[in-house]
Amino acid sequence: MIPAQFDYVVPASLAEAAALLAERPDEAKILAGGHSLIPAMKLRLAQPQLLIDISRLKDLAYIREEGGQLRIGAMTTHYALESSARLREICPLLPACAATIGDVQVRNCGTIGGSLAHADPAADWPAAILALDAELVATSANGERTIRATDFFVDMLTTALEPGEILREIRVPLAQARAQQAYLKLPHPASGFAVVGVAVNLTQQNNTCASIAVGLTSVAAKAFRAGGVEQALVGRALDEQTIAAAAAHATDSVELNEDLFASADYRRHLAQVYTRRAITAAAG
Amino acid sequence: MKIEGTHELRAARARVYAALVDPSVLARCIPGCERLEQTGEHAYAATLRAGVGAIKGVFQGNVRLEDMRPPEHYRIVVDGKGQPGFLKGAGDLDLTERDGVTVIKYAGDVQVGGTIAGVGQRMIQGAAKMMAAQFFTALEAEAQAAPDAPPPSPPNFFRFALSWFSGLLRRTFQRRPETD
Amino acid sequence: MSPKYVGQRVKRTEDPRLIKGLAHYVDDVRLPDTLHVAFVRSVYAHARLVNVDASEARKAPGVVAVYTGRDVAERVGPVPCAGNLPDLKVPDHRVLAQDKVYFVGHPIAAVVATDSYAARDAVDLVVVDYDELPVVVDALAAAEGGGTMIHEQFGSNVAYKLTAGEGDIEAALAGADHVIRQRIVNQRLAPVAMEPRGVLARYYPGEEELTVWSSTQIPHLLRTQLALMIGIPENKLRVITPEVGGGFGSKLNVYAEEALLGWISMQLGKPAKWIETRRENMQATIHGRDQNGEIEIGCQHDGTLTGLRYNVVADLGAYHQLLTPAIPTLTGLMLSGCYKIPAIQINVTGVFTNKMATDAYRGAGRPEATYVVERALDLVAAELGLDPVEVRRRNFPKPDEFPFKTATGLFYDSGDYEAALDKALANADYTKLRAEQKQARAQGRLIGIGVSTYVEICALGPSQAMPAGGWESATVRIEPTGKVTVLTGASPHGQGQETSFAQLAADELGVDLNDVTVIHGDTSIVQYGIGTFGSRATAVGGTAVYIAIEKLKEKASKIAAHLLGTDAASVFFADGKFTRAGERKSAAAAAGADPGEVPPPILPAGQDPAGALPEPDADGKRVTLQDVALAAHLAKDLPPDMEPGLSATYFFEPKNFTFPFGTHICVVELDRETGDIKFLRYVAVDDCGKVINPLLVEGQVHGGIVQALGQALYETVVYDEQGQLITGTLMDYAVPRAHMLPWFELDRTETPSPVNPLGVKGVGEAGTIGATPAIVSAVVDALAPFGVRHLDMPIKPEMVWRIVNA
Amino acid sequence: MKREININVNGTQHKHAVEPRLLLVHYLRDVLGLTGTHVGCETSLCGACTVNVDGRAVKSCTMFAVQADGASVTTIEGMARDGALHPVQQGFWECHGLQCGYCTPGMIMTAAQLLERNPKPTHEEIRHGLEGNLCRCTGYQHIVEAVAYAAKKQ
């Protein structure tokens, strides 16, 4: 319940934060919403020597439309995303996903950037970010780079962020056609984390599927795009049978998680069912 | 907890086996290994630092190789303890060669205790697999390296290597949210 | 005149302080210079302690002391066990581990520091060298004997064996048309009171007195035991239970930490506090249930039951806590359920394992029994192709058969099981439900209806049946100003007796509810008492209050008669006033007293609290209770030889238990694809006898059902094969949340208990007892088309999915 | 290294030097003596420690006091104004929304946030709004009724 000691700094800018992080990449940790890090620290499984609190950098919390993209500051809280009326219009997947995260207190504090950088294999955001084919902007003392969502999640709790890099912004391409989206999740009865979470983002033209992206979380060590499902649907009419047949590919070539609540077999099955349901919900 | 799996290494079996019993290679390949000192025949004392980012744990422990039948089999026994808990495990490695590719089949039993066992239940299996994968990936690089060449520079993954452990943790700290 | 408060939905008087955040739980009690204690606990389930090195910890900033097993071995007595069974093996349970650790979480050392952060830091500096030993986690294997022994001195891991029951079970089963066998498991549960345990101890060296604030359900019993453990005279030890944030049996105990904290405060001469963390709570506060047994039930073709045998292995954990071995005996007592079963036998094998002790968790042995019996009744119905309701109805004792004697040796006090069943069936519209189910099944939907009819044993209990007294005490006092103070030995912790006892007192004494204060949980203020558990506080403690009031009124009547100038038989008490029957007469004249003879008040002039003796009202016919109280305390004009003051104490010894009962009906629908279990209806009819406050009764039933629901679908304490507790936090141990639950449709029947004058029975555990089998039965019923007759708890969606998609 | 913080709690400005690791809940309880905010788990799952920080319901066990520097915090002790109970407090009392009372302060703080954002919630919405708060006594039904009562009352 009581964390180990650490030093604490509040940088005045992201650049300052990056510089501080660059000085002590092994010992310092960025503190965003704190809802992954602080619980770990209370159990003393994380004992960073320095916390760089970027939560006061108000210019990192925003939802903007710019250059055909939706740009979301890393420090935007889950609640801000959940409650954005504009997002409900132009990118309903984000509020739908946000609304399923943890509980209201968590959503009030937790941030999309913090969650993504932590890369919990059962977190909700990774599924949505993958389905939206987002780009993630990382900043460091050496400058800035953009990482595609599909390259971002490396393994359990492991992202493509290099030591010294801070996730600054999430960029979501805004589709020309009206996107049809859904996020469906089976929450774990104790933790509220996803047992399976499926995010779907598709467009239809002339009653056929013009594009589709399906992101799955909590099924494997990291969130992933269900390529087999997507391939089976592009160019096809989204009828019940086609969707069901495609959903059967949800976990193709994936090694499945298992835990006390769900075996690998059951999780595979759930992934398929939730994929089918999420696609049906999005298409409907 | 049982873990098992198969890894294919693009290197000759003899080379792979030699690497597998070479303490300096092991030191480089065992994720998070900071120290590996010989304490007896095929027995070593080790310091492992495992973690991702802020999530770190230091384990002091022992590594022992048994039942050695070059180039096809040995058994590795590991134990360690540290502030977050303890771990111990034993696994059998069987090596076969096919078209210049060495196939390592491993089957083992890993036990974890302390905080990591009490709070990281869902992560442990995944973390163990992740650690195994990291180990074999590193080993492949070692075995492929020319015998006289200097050891390969630590690959990028080394930075993340520690995560086998952090893996355990993830769920742990983690509350329902996924924030940070 | 109908009572003003009793039977009404009265808002709780304890609530204002709680909803304002102004109440005090143990951790809210603040004393200057308090030292904080944190524990080093075993990370192994079974190991020899080679060395415990606290030298670094002792040097750490803020650390005042570190105590290890060696430091306390000869100085603090063992943790007590009150279970008194023949040939029971009782291991020496020291407050800190000695040579060995026996379960994950076993305390090894106590670190004392000036603040809680420093104490926690120093825990990491204590180096424990373990020599790991093989572990015993499988209770069934432990019962078989052989293998690793936990307490070697006993030569076995079997702590006791017990056979109980009446009737010729062999003949009953042999003569049955059908005998059905089934393995039935009541899994291990964690009570998870929202407030973890906590202790604050303060020693007063001058007075040589120790005060212990503890989050406990049994302040007086704790005082007695701590006095023995620490070696301080019991009358120099004061136990205070401030607010207690839930107990559910987990605080019906005497824990190592409670004694140790008292001892530490005595050693260091300063207050010492320990507040349990949730992980400690999961590891080292008692668990519940953990019975793994096999039933055999015999019946005739028509469903008439002939006999029931239950062979059960109870996983006791590594050590006995206060009631550990006794819990399965309660299961045995209740194996008749609400049915006529001529022959019953229970064979219990209690075994040691490398886990935390099991002990009383809400229901404590009775939910296990009800679950076993109700599952058995469903199996009989399935076997015979009968409606489960009919099988139950067929075996009920009729209302005129009470007191009903069971083959487990109990006399059920009163009951009308069929009335509760019929009401529940009507409320649920059972016939229609079954018709809808049939239709739904035809459409491929999986709808299940579960019915459980239960009886429980409450109001624990006659002292003969209890390890440490089954009575309860009350003192009722009218203060000189007329305010009423009730001291109860029961120590409620959320049940609301501050309100319900005040309702009782206010009605009986004709005063306003707000003029009554109920005090509990302080051994220096309240006379000895037993505590709140076993749904006993109202039936036993409330009765004590009631009888104390009757005694008090008797005395008050005499004083009133005196004041009114008549005899007590001519005085009637109603609405807070004593009224004289018969002719008018001045009180003074009747008493024959000359006011001039009254000695002057001792109080200086002007400070006499009431100024003058109370006078009967103008017509000389009435005095109020307040008048009487003042007269009793001023003692200037009392009947000859009357003891001054106005209070009465009563220790109520019940002659029997009470046996509340009811019917719970649960309707679920399963998702064929995912196995998800959705509640459609939940209907309950409970009969807890007379009701003092229906609002509180509803609350108890709601909470009980949810804990039952937790057991049925979500909760399970899991130790892995190495004895590691892998459900060590609320991340993995699923306590039900608001959104997981159905709306509970509650109703009641009211069959008064003849055991106490209030006619009350108790309701604290009813929901937990009645609901578990109803929920499991509903899920099993939904899966009946797949040939399913029984499932083990917690029933997870994956189990359902596997059955549907087998 | 201690850090100075300025926090407004229930309308009163406080200034203290604290260790960065001091959790907000411990600051409120141990430094300010506001013990109405409780601790019920160590994994940020039970909600007993919920307080309001700058208008947001927050688990004060998952925030360092230094993070609340400059913030306005309302705890359960600050909910009643001028002796009048907050409607949610009133609802809990009227509807018997509490038994042991330990989860109650956090439950009330969360419910107040819920009603701010959704003044007329359905029972279903109330239940979901209270997902982050555990109660082991009441079975939640009276709590749901308490919040519905407060909604009506507001």
Short mmCIF file of C-alpha atoms in Angstrom, two decimals, chain A residues 32-36 55 58 61 74-84 97-113 115 125, chain B residues 175-180, chain D residues 44 47 49-60 62-63 67 72 74 106-118 128-133:
data_model
loop_
_atom_site.label_atom_id
_atom_site.label_comp_id
_atom_site.label_asym_id
_atom_site.label_seq_id
_atom_site.Cartn_x
_atom_site.Cartn_y
_atom_site.Cartn_z
CA ALA A 32 0.63 10.66 -16.53
CA GLY A 33 -2.72 9.69 -15.03
CA GLY A 34 -0.94 7.32 -12.69
CA HIS A 35 -3.52 4.58 -12.78
CA SER A 36 -1.15 1.88 -13.96
CA SER A 55 -0.07 15.69 -15.89
CA LYS A 58 -2.32 21.11 -20.03
CA ALA A 61 -4.79 17.24 -23.30
CA ALA A 74 -1.58 11.91 -24.82
CA MET A 75 -2.82 13.41 -21.58
CA THR A 76 -6.43 13.39 -22.64
CA THR A 77 -8.37 11.46 -20.06
CA HIS A 78 -10.58 8.52 -20.83
CA TYR A 79 -13.49 10.58 -19.57
CA ALA A 80 -12.76 13.46 -21.93
CA LEU A 81 -12.85 10.98 -24.82
CA GLU A 82 -15.92 9.22 -23.50
CA SER A 83 -17.87 12.45 -23.13
CA SER A 84 -16.87 14.22 -26.33
CA CYS A 97 -14.03 2.21 -26.01
CA ALA A 98 -13.37 4.84 -23.36
CA ALA A 99 -16.69 4.16 -21.69
CA THR A 100 -15.73 0.55 -20.99
CA ILE A 101 -12.46 1.33 -19.23
CA GLY A 102 -12.29 0.65 -15.51
CA ASP A 103 -14.78 2.78 -13.67
CA VAL A 104 -15.68 6.45 -13.53
CA GLN A 105 -12.90 7.34 -11.10
CA VAL A 106 -10.36 5.63 -13.32
CA ARG A 107 -11.70 7.32 -16.42
CA ASN A 108 -11.52 10.68 -14.69
CA CYS A 109 -7.79 10.32 -14.15
CA GLY A 110 -6.44 7.77 -16.57
CA THR A 111 -5.12 9.00 -19.88
CA ILE A 112 -5.06 7.48 -23.32
CA GLY A 113 -1.35 8.12 -23.64
CA SER A 115 -2.56 3.50 -21.11
CA TRP A 125 -7.29 1.31 -26.03
CA ARG B 175 -5.80 -1.95 -11.72
CA ARG B 176 -8.71 -2.13 -13.78
CA PRO B 177 -7.70 0.89 -15.67
CA GLU B 178 -5.09 1.03 -17.97
CA THR B 179 -3.84 4.33 -17.53
CA ASP B 180 -0.65 5.53 -16.39
CA SER D 44 -7.40 0.86 -6.63
CA GLY D 47 -13.46 3.08 -4.32
CA CYS D 49 -11.14 6.35 -0.81
CA THR D 50 -13.02 8.34 -3.44
CA VAL D 51 -12.85 12.12 -3.06
CA ASN D 52 -13.51 14.94 -5.45
CA VAL D 53 -10.47 16.70 -6.91
CA ASP D 54 -11.21 19.74 -9.04
CA GLY D 55 -14.63 18.43 -9.91
CA ARG D 56 -13.60 14.86 -10.63
CA ALA D 57 -14.32 11.82 -8.49
CA VAL D 58 -10.90 10.36 -7.84
CA LYS D 59 -9.53 7.43 -5.90
CA SER D 60 -7.31 9.21 -3.43
CA THR D 62 -4.14 6.35 -6.57
CA MET D 63 -2.92 9.90 -6.46
CA GLN D 67 -0.25 15.69 -7.70
CA SER D 72 -9.51 21.94 -4.64
CA THR D 74 -13.86 17.90 -1.43
CA GLY D 106 -16.59 6.80 -1.25
CA MET D 107 -19.95 5.63 -2.50
CA ILE D 108 -21.49 9.02 -1.76
CA MET D 109 -18.67 10.90 -3.47
CA THR D 110 -19.01 8.77 -6.59
CA ALA D 111 -22.79 9.02 -6.59
CA ALA D 112 -22.56 12.81 -6.33
CA GLN D 113 -20.37 12.85 -9.44
CA LEU D 114 -22.80 10.55 -11.19
CA LEU D 115 -25.71 12.89 -10.53
CA GLU D 116 -23.74 15.94 -11.63
CA ARG D 117 -23.19 14.33 -14.99
CA ASN D 118 -26.50 12.57 -15.26
CA HIS D 128 -22.88 1.24 -13.85
CA GLY D 129 -21.94 4.55 -12.36
CA LEU D 130 -21.04 2.80 -9.13
CA GLU D 131 -18.92 0.09 -10.79
CA GLY D 132 -15.83 1.43 -9.10
CA ASN D 133 -17.16 1.15 -5.58
#
